[in-house]
Amino acid sequence: MVVKGNASTTPVPPMNEAISHLIESIASEENALSSLLETEAGHIRAFCEEKLGESGSTAGEIIQFNHSVIQFMDSFMMAEWMLLKKLDTALQLDQGDKNVASGLYEAQNRKRDNVNEKHKGYYVEWDYWDLNDGW
């Protein structure tokens, strides 16, 4: 978001609301990954019916196709791993570790206040708040 002068006028949501939004975003990404997986399964079925059926195919074509499936699955598993890490973070925050949660929000507010003071009158573009790395 680009604003002039102040970093943001949007208040920081309560912790339970932030956790709820995080879990909703994880569910949304899981739905998107599910659609991608169904599409890839359709490509695999089509390849098997077309290339492995009556017309046959060369070993090179099968190896090339297998390599593309492996690349897709590798990317898919990495995305799933990232979602698992997000879910793990949400669960840790939800388990009542108030010291960590309040510390993150305090650090976010301090950084926002510091940047507000440094950049009054300038355009400032904010990145999202990452629970592990900060701004």
Short mmCIF file of N, CA and C in Angstrom, two decimals:
data_model
loop_
_atom_site.label_atom_id
_atom_site.label_comp_id
_atom_site.label_asym_id
_atom_site.label_seq_id
_atom_site.Cartn_x
_atom_site.Cartn_y
_atom_site.Cartn_z
N MET A 1 0.86 -1.16 0.00
CA MET A 1 0.00 0.00 0.00
C MET A 1 0.90 1.22 0.00
N VAL A 2 0.61 2.20 -0.83
CA VAL A 2 1.38 3.43 -0.90
C VAL A 2 0.56 4.55 -0.30
N VAL A 3 1.15 5.24 0.66
CA VAL A 3 0.49 6.35 1.32
C VAL A 3 1.46 7.50 1.43
N LYS A 4 0.94 8.69 1.64
CA LYS A 4 1.79 9.85 1.80
C LYS A 4 1.75 10.28 3.26
N GLY A 5 2.91 10.49 3.84
CA GLY A 5 2.97 10.99 5.20
C GLY A 5 2.96 9.89 6.23
N ASN A 6 1.81 9.39 6.58
CA ASN A 6 1.69 8.37 7.61
C ASN A 6 1.73 6.99 6.98
N ALA A 7 2.27 6.04 7.73
CA ALA A 7 2.42 4.68 7.21
C ALA A 7 1.07 4.02 6.98
N SER A 8 0.19 4.09 7.94
CA SER A 8 -1.10 3.43 7.81
C SER A 8 -2.02 3.92 8.90
N THR A 9 -3.29 4.05 8.56
CA THR A 9 -4.27 4.43 9.56
C THR A 9 -5.11 3.23 9.97
N THR A 10 -4.84 2.06 9.36
CA THR A 10 -5.57 0.86 9.69
C THR A 10 -5.08 0.33 11.02
N PRO A 11 -5.98 0.11 11.99
CA PRO A 11 -5.55 -0.41 13.29
C PRO A 11 -5.10 -1.86 13.18
N VAL A 12 -4.22 -2.26 14.07
CA VAL A 12 -3.77 -3.64 14.12
C VAL A 12 -4.92 -4.49 14.65
N PRO A 13 -5.29 -5.57 13.93
CA PRO A 13 -6.43 -6.38 14.38
C PRO A 13 -6.08 -7.16 15.64
N PRO A 14 -7.09 -7.57 16.40
CA PRO A 14 -6.83 -8.40 17.58
C PRO A 14 -6.18 -9.72 17.15
N MET A 15 -5.46 -10.34 18.06
CA MET A 15 -4.71 -11.56 17.74
C MET A 15 -5.61 -12.66 17.20
N ASN A 16 -6.78 -12.88 17.82
CA ASN A 16 -7.65 -13.97 17.35
C ASN A 16 -8.14 -13.71 15.93
N GLU A 17 -8.37 -12.45 15.59
CA GLU A 17 -8.79 -12.11 14.22
C GLU A 17 -7.65 -12.32 13.23
N ALA A 18 -6.44 -11.96 13.63
CA ALA A 18 -5.27 -12.16 12.75
C ALA A 18 -5.05 -13.65 12.51
N ILE A 19 -5.19 -14.46 13.54
CA ILE A 19 -5.02 -15.91 13.40
C ILE A 19 -6.11 -16.47 12.49
N SER A 20 -7.32 -15.97 12.65
CA SER A 20 -8.43 -16.43 11.81
C SER A 20 -8.17 -16.10 10.34
N HIS A 21 -7.67 -14.90 10.06
CA HIS A 21 -7.36 -14.52 8.68
C HIS A 21 -6.23 -15.38 8.12
N LEU A 22 -5.25 -15.69 8.96
CA LEU A 22 -4.14 -16.53 8.52
C LEU A 22 -4.64 -17.92 8.15
N ILE A 23 -5.50 -18.48 8.97
CA ILE A 23 -6.03 -19.82 8.68
C ILE A 23 -6.92 -19.79 7.44
N GLU A 24 -7.70 -18.73 7.26
CA GLU A 24 -8.52 -18.61 6.05
C GLU A 24 -7.63 -18.53 4.81
N SER A 25 -6.52 -17.81 4.89
CA SER A 25 -5.63 -17.71 3.73
C SER A 25 -4.99 -19.06 3.42
N ILE A 26 -4.67 -19.83 4.46
CA ILE A 26 -4.12 -21.18 4.25
C ILE A 26 -5.14 -22.06 3.54
N ALA A 27 -6.40 -22.00 3.99
CA ALA A 27 -7.45 -22.79 3.35
C ALA A 27 -7.64 -22.38 1.89
N SER A 28 -7.58 -21.10 1.62
CA SER A 28 -7.72 -20.62 0.24
C SER A 28 -6.57 -21.12 -0.64
N GLU A 29 -5.36 -21.07 -0.12
CA GLU A 29 -4.21 -21.58 -0.88
C GLU A 29 -4.31 -23.09 -1.09
N GLU A 30 -4.82 -23.81 -0.09
CA GLU A 30 -5.01 -25.25 -0.25
C GLU A 30 -6.01 -25.56 -1.36
N ASN A 31 -7.07 -24.76 -1.45
CA ASN A 31 -8.05 -24.95 -2.53
C ASN A 31 -7.40 -24.71 -3.89
N ALA A 32 -6.58 -23.68 -3.99
CA ALA A 32 -5.89 -23.39 -5.25
C ALA A 32 -4.94 -24.54 -5.61
N LEU A 33 -4.20 -25.04 -4.63
CA LEU A 33 -3.29 -26.16 -4.89
C LEU A 33 -4.06 -27.42 -5.30
N SER A 34 -5.24 -27.61 -4.71
CA SER A 34 -6.07 -28.74 -5.07
C SER A 34 -6.47 -28.67 -6.54
N SER A 35 -6.83 -27.49 -6.99
CA SER A 35 -7.20 -27.32 -8.40
C SER A 35 -6.01 -27.59 -9.32
N LEU A 36 -4.84 -27.12 -8.91
CA LEU A 36 -3.64 -27.38 -9.72
C LEU A 36 -3.34 -28.88 -9.79
N LEU A 37 -3.49 -29.57 -8.67
CA LEU A 37 -3.24 -31.00 -8.64
C LEU A 37 -4.22 -31.76 -9.51
N GLU A 38 -5.49 -31.36 -9.49
CA GLU A 38 -6.49 -31.99 -10.36
C GLU A 38 -6.16 -31.77 -11.84
N THR A 39 -5.70 -30.56 -12.16
CA THR A 39 -5.31 -30.27 -13.55
C THR A 39 -4.13 -31.12 -13.98
N GLU A 40 -3.14 -31.24 -13.10
CA GLU A 40 -1.97 -32.07 -13.43
C GLU A 40 -2.37 -33.54 -13.59
N ALA A 41 -3.28 -34.01 -12.74
CA ALA A 41 -3.76 -35.39 -12.87
C ALA A 41 -4.44 -35.58 -14.22
N GLY A 42 -5.18 -34.58 -14.69
CA GLY A 42 -5.80 -34.65 -16.01
C GLY A 42 -4.77 -34.73 -17.12
N HIS A 43 -3.68 -33.98 -16.98
CA HIS A 43 -2.60 -34.05 -17.98
C HIS A 43 -1.96 -35.44 -17.99
N ILE A 44 -1.78 -36.01 -16.82
CA ILE A 44 -1.18 -37.34 -16.74
C ILE A 44 -2.11 -38.38 -17.38
N ARG A 45 -3.41 -38.29 -17.08
CA ARG A 45 -4.37 -39.23 -17.70
C ARG A 45 -4.36 -39.08 -19.22
N ALA A 46 -4.36 -37.84 -19.70
CA ALA A 46 -4.36 -37.61 -21.15
C ALA A 46 -3.10 -38.17 -21.79
N PHE A 47 -1.96 -37.97 -21.15
CA PHE A 47 -0.70 -38.50 -21.69
C PHE A 47 -0.75 -40.02 -21.75
N CYS A 48 -1.24 -40.64 -20.68
CA CYS A 48 -1.30 -42.10 -20.65
C CYS A 48 -2.23 -42.65 -21.73
N GLU A 49 -3.37 -42.01 -21.92
CA GLU A 49 -4.31 -42.48 -22.93
C GLU A 49 -3.77 -42.27 -24.34
N GLU A 50 -3.14 -41.12 -24.56
CA GLU A 50 -2.67 -40.77 -25.90
C GLU A 50 -1.35 -41.44 -26.25
N LYS A 51 -0.38 -41.29 -25.39
CA LYS A 51 0.97 -41.74 -25.72
C LYS A 51 1.24 -43.20 -25.38
N LEU A 52 0.57 -43.70 -24.37
CA LEU A 52 0.84 -45.08 -23.96
C LEU A 52 -0.20 -46.05 -24.51
N GLY A 53 -1.20 -45.50 -25.20
CA GLY A 53 -2.25 -46.34 -25.77
C GLY A 53 -1.80 -46.97 -27.07
N GLU A 54 -2.64 -46.86 -28.07
CA GLU A 54 -2.40 -47.51 -29.35
C GLU A 54 -1.21 -46.92 -30.10
N SER A 55 -1.07 -45.58 -30.07
CA SER A 55 -0.03 -44.94 -30.88
C SER A 55 1.37 -45.19 -30.34
N GLY A 56 1.50 -45.43 -29.06
CA GLY A 56 2.81 -45.67 -28.48
C GLY A 56 3.62 -44.39 -28.41
N SER A 57 4.71 -44.44 -27.73
CA SER A 57 5.58 -43.29 -27.63
C SER A 57 7.00 -43.77 -27.41
N THR A 58 7.94 -42.86 -27.63
CA THR A 58 9.34 -43.21 -27.45
C THR A 58 9.72 -43.11 -25.98
N ALA A 59 10.80 -43.75 -25.65
CA ALA A 59 11.30 -43.69 -24.28
C ALA A 59 11.65 -42.24 -23.91
N GLY A 60 12.15 -41.49 -24.87
CA GLY A 60 12.50 -40.08 -24.62
C GLY A 60 11.29 -39.24 -24.25
N GLU A 61 10.16 -39.47 -24.92
CA GLU A 61 8.94 -38.73 -24.61
C GLU A 61 8.44 -39.06 -23.20
N ILE A 62 8.52 -40.34 -22.85
CA ILE A 62 8.07 -40.75 -21.52
C ILE A 62 8.97 -40.15 -20.44
N ILE A 63 10.27 -40.18 -20.68
CA ILE A 63 11.21 -39.62 -19.71
C ILE A 63 11.01 -38.11 -19.57
N GLN A 64 10.81 -37.42 -20.70
CA GLN A 64 10.59 -35.98 -20.67
C GLN A 64 9.31 -35.65 -19.90
N PHE A 65 8.25 -36.40 -20.17
CA PHE A 65 7.00 -36.17 -19.46
C PHE A 65 7.16 -36.46 -17.97
N ASN A 66 7.84 -37.55 -17.65
CA ASN A 66 8.08 -37.91 -16.25
C ASN A 66 8.86 -36.80 -15.55
N HIS A 67 9.82 -36.22 -16.22
CA HIS A 67 10.61 -35.13 -15.64
C HIS A 67 9.71 -33.92 -15.34
N SER A 68 8.79 -33.60 -16.25
CA SER A 68 7.89 -32.46 -16.01
C SER A 68 6.96 -32.72 -14.83
N VAL A 69 6.52 -33.98 -14.67
CA VAL A 69 5.66 -34.33 -13.53
C VAL A 69 6.46 -34.21 -12.23
N ILE A 70 7.71 -34.65 -12.25
CA ILE A 70 8.56 -34.55 -11.06
C ILE A 70 8.77 -33.09 -10.68
N GLN A 71 9.00 -32.22 -11.67
CA GLN A 71 9.17 -30.79 -11.38
C GLN A 71 7.90 -30.21 -10.77
N PHE A 72 6.75 -30.56 -11.32
CA PHE A 72 5.49 -30.07 -10.77
C PHE A 72 5.32 -30.53 -9.33
N MET A 73 5.54 -31.83 -9.08
CA MET A 73 5.36 -32.37 -7.74
C MET A 73 6.34 -31.76 -6.75
N ASP A 74 7.54 -31.47 -7.19
CA ASP A 74 8.52 -30.82 -6.33
C ASP A 74 8.02 -29.44 -5.92
N SER A 75 7.53 -28.66 -6.87
CA SER A 75 6.99 -27.34 -6.57
C SER A 75 5.75 -27.44 -5.68
N PHE A 76 4.92 -28.42 -5.97
CA PHE A 76 3.70 -28.63 -5.19
C PHE A 76 4.05 -28.95 -3.73
N MET A 77 5.01 -29.83 -3.53
CA MET A 77 5.40 -30.20 -2.17
C MET A 77 6.03 -29.03 -1.43
N MET A 78 6.77 -28.18 -2.11
CA MET A 78 7.34 -27.00 -1.47
C MET A 78 6.22 -26.05 -1.03
N ALA A 79 5.22 -25.88 -1.86
CA ALA A 79 4.09 -25.02 -1.50
C ALA A 79 3.34 -25.61 -0.29
N GLU A 80 3.16 -26.92 -0.28
CA GLU A 80 2.50 -27.56 0.85
C GLU A 80 3.32 -27.40 2.13
N TRP A 81 4.63 -27.48 2.01
CA TRP A 81 5.49 -27.32 3.17
C TRP A 81 5.36 -25.90 3.73
N MET A 82 5.31 -24.90 2.84
CA MET A 82 5.15 -23.52 3.30
C MET A 82 3.80 -23.34 4.00
N LEU A 83 2.76 -23.95 3.49
CA LEU A 83 1.45 -23.87 4.15
C LEU A 83 1.48 -24.56 5.51
N LEU A 84 2.20 -25.66 5.60
CA LEU A 84 2.34 -26.34 6.88
C LEU A 84 3.04 -25.44 7.90
N LYS A 85 4.08 -24.73 7.46
CA LYS A 85 4.79 -23.82 8.35
C LYS A 85 3.89 -22.66 8.79
N LYS A 86 3.06 -22.15 7.88
CA LYS A 86 2.11 -21.10 8.25
C LYS A 86 1.11 -21.62 9.27
N LEU A 87 0.61 -22.82 9.05
CA LEU A 87 -0.34 -23.41 9.98
C LEU A 87 0.30 -23.64 11.34
N ASP A 88 1.54 -24.11 11.34
CA ASP A 88 2.26 -24.31 12.59
C ASP A 88 2.40 -22.99 13.34
N THR A 89 2.72 -21.91 12.64
CA THR A 89 2.83 -20.60 13.26
C THR A 89 1.49 -20.16 13.84
N ALA A 90 0.42 -20.36 13.09
CA ALA A 90 -0.91 -19.98 13.57
C ALA A 90 -1.28 -20.76 14.82
N LEU A 91 -0.97 -22.04 14.84
CA LEU A 91 -1.27 -22.86 16.01
C LEU A 91 -0.46 -22.45 17.22
N GLN A 92 0.81 -22.11 17.00
CA GLN A 92 1.64 -21.65 18.12
C GLN A 92 1.10 -20.35 18.69
N LEU A 93 0.69 -19.44 17.82
CA LEU A 93 0.13 -18.18 18.29
C LEU A 93 -1.20 -18.40 19.02
N ASP A 94 -1.99 -19.35 18.51
CA ASP A 94 -3.30 -19.60 19.08
C ASP A 94 -3.21 -20.32 20.42
N GLN A 95 -2.10 -20.99 20.69
CA GLN A 95 -1.97 -21.73 21.94
C GLN A 95 -1.72 -20.82 23.13
N GLY A 96 -1.76 -19.54 22.91
CA GLY A 96 -1.68 -18.61 24.03
C GLY A 96 -0.29 -18.14 24.37
N ASP A 97 0.63 -18.21 23.42
CA ASP A 97 1.96 -17.69 23.69
C ASP A 97 1.90 -16.17 23.55
N LYS A 98 1.31 -15.55 24.54
CA LYS A 98 1.03 -14.11 24.50
C LYS A 98 2.30 -13.27 24.46
N ASN A 99 3.38 -13.76 25.06
CA ASN A 99 4.62 -12.98 25.05
C ASN A 99 5.15 -12.82 23.64
N VAL A 100 5.16 -13.91 22.88
CA VAL A 100 5.65 -13.84 21.50
C VAL A 100 4.70 -12.99 20.66
N ALA A 101 3.40 -13.25 20.78
CA ALA A 101 2.42 -12.52 19.97
C ALA A 101 2.44 -11.04 20.28
N SER A 102 2.43 -10.68 21.55
CA SER A 102 2.42 -9.25 21.88
C SER A 102 3.74 -8.62 21.48
N GLY A 103 4.84 -9.37 21.58
CA GLY A 103 6.13 -8.84 21.16
C GLY A 103 6.17 -8.53 19.67
N LEU A 104 5.56 -9.39 18.87
CA LEU A 104 5.51 -9.15 17.42
C LEU A 104 4.72 -7.89 17.11
N TYR A 105 3.57 -7.73 17.76
CA TYR A 105 2.76 -6.55 17.50
C TYR A 105 3.43 -5.28 18.01
N GLU A 106 4.10 -5.37 19.16
CA GLU A 106 4.81 -4.21 19.67
C GLU A 106 5.94 -3.81 18.72
N ALA A 107 6.68 -4.81 18.23
CA ALA A 107 7.76 -4.52 17.28
C ALA A 107 7.21 -3.91 16.01
N GLN A 108 6.08 -4.41 15.53
CA GLN A 108 5.47 -3.86 14.33
C GLN A 108 5.09 -2.40 14.55
N ASN A 109 4.47 -2.11 15.67
CA ASN A 109 4.06 -0.73 15.96
C ASN A 109 5.26 0.18 16.13
N ARG A 110 6.33 -0.30 16.79
CA ARG A 110 7.54 0.51 16.95
C ARG A 110 8.15 0.84 15.60
N LYS A 111 8.25 -0.17 14.72
CA LYS A 111 8.82 0.07 13.40
C LYS A 111 7.97 1.05 12.61
N ARG A 112 6.65 0.90 12.70
CA ARG A 112 5.76 1.81 12.00
C ARG A 112 5.94 3.24 12.51
N ASP A 113 6.03 3.40 13.83
CA ASP A 113 6.22 4.73 14.41
C ASP A 113 7.56 5.33 13.99
N ASN A 114 8.62 4.52 14.00
CA ASN A 114 9.94 5.01 13.60
C ASN A 114 9.95 5.47 12.15
N VAL A 115 9.34 4.69 11.27
CA VAL A 115 9.30 5.05 9.86
C VAL A 115 8.44 6.29 9.66
N ASN A 116 7.35 6.40 10.40
CA ASN A 116 6.50 7.60 10.30
C ASN A 116 7.32 8.85 10.59
N GLU A 117 8.14 8.80 11.63
CA GLU A 117 8.93 9.96 12.01
C GLU A 117 10.00 10.26 10.96
N LYS A 118 10.64 9.23 10.42
CA LYS A 118 11.72 9.42 9.46
C LYS A 118 11.21 9.94 8.12
N HIS A 119 10.02 9.50 7.71
CA HIS A 119 9.56 9.73 6.34
C HIS A 119 8.34 10.61 6.24
N LYS A 120 8.15 11.52 7.16
CA LYS A 120 7.00 12.41 7.07
C LYS A 120 7.07 13.19 5.76
N GLY A 121 5.97 13.20 5.03
CA GLY A 121 5.90 13.94 3.79
C GLY A 121 6.40 13.17 2.58
N TYR A 122 6.96 11.99 2.76
CA TYR A 122 7.45 11.18 1.66
C TYR A 122 6.45 10.07 1.36
N TYR A 123 6.56 9.54 0.16
CA TYR A 123 5.77 8.37 -0.16
C TYR A 123 6.48 7.15 0.40
N VAL A 124 5.73 6.31 1.07
CA VAL A 124 6.30 5.11 1.68
C VAL A 124 5.49 3.92 1.18
N GLU A 125 6.19 2.90 0.72
CA GLU A 125 5.51 1.67 0.30
C GLU A 125 5.80 0.60 1.34
N TRP A 126 4.72 0.04 1.90
CA TRP A 126 4.86 -0.96 2.95
C TRP A 126 4.80 -2.35 2.37
N ASP A 127 5.67 -3.21 2.87
CA ASP A 127 5.59 -4.63 2.57
C ASP A 127 4.72 -5.28 3.64
N TYR A 128 4.35 -6.52 3.42
CA TYR A 128 3.56 -7.21 4.42
C TYR A 128 4.43 -7.55 5.63
N TRP A 129 3.77 -7.74 6.75
CA TRP A 129 4.47 -8.10 7.99
C TRP A 129 4.66 -9.59 8.01
N ASP A 130 5.91 -10.03 8.05
CA ASP A 130 6.23 -11.45 8.10
C ASP A 130 6.53 -11.81 9.54
N LEU A 131 5.86 -12.82 10.08
CA LEU A 131 6.01 -13.18 11.48
C LEU A 131 7.44 -13.62 11.82
N ASN A 132 8.18 -14.07 10.83
CA ASN A 132 9.54 -14.54 11.11
C ASN A 132 10.61 -13.48 10.86
N ASP A 133 10.45 -12.68 9.83
CA ASP A 133 11.51 -11.77 9.43
C ASP A 133 11.23 -10.31 9.73
N GLY A 134 10.01 -9.95 10.09
CA GLY A 134 9.69 -8.55 10.32
C GLY A 134 9.40 -7.84 9.02
N TRP A 135 9.69 -6.55 8.96
CA TRP A 135 9.38 -5.76 7.76
C TRP A 135 10.31 -6.12 6.64
#
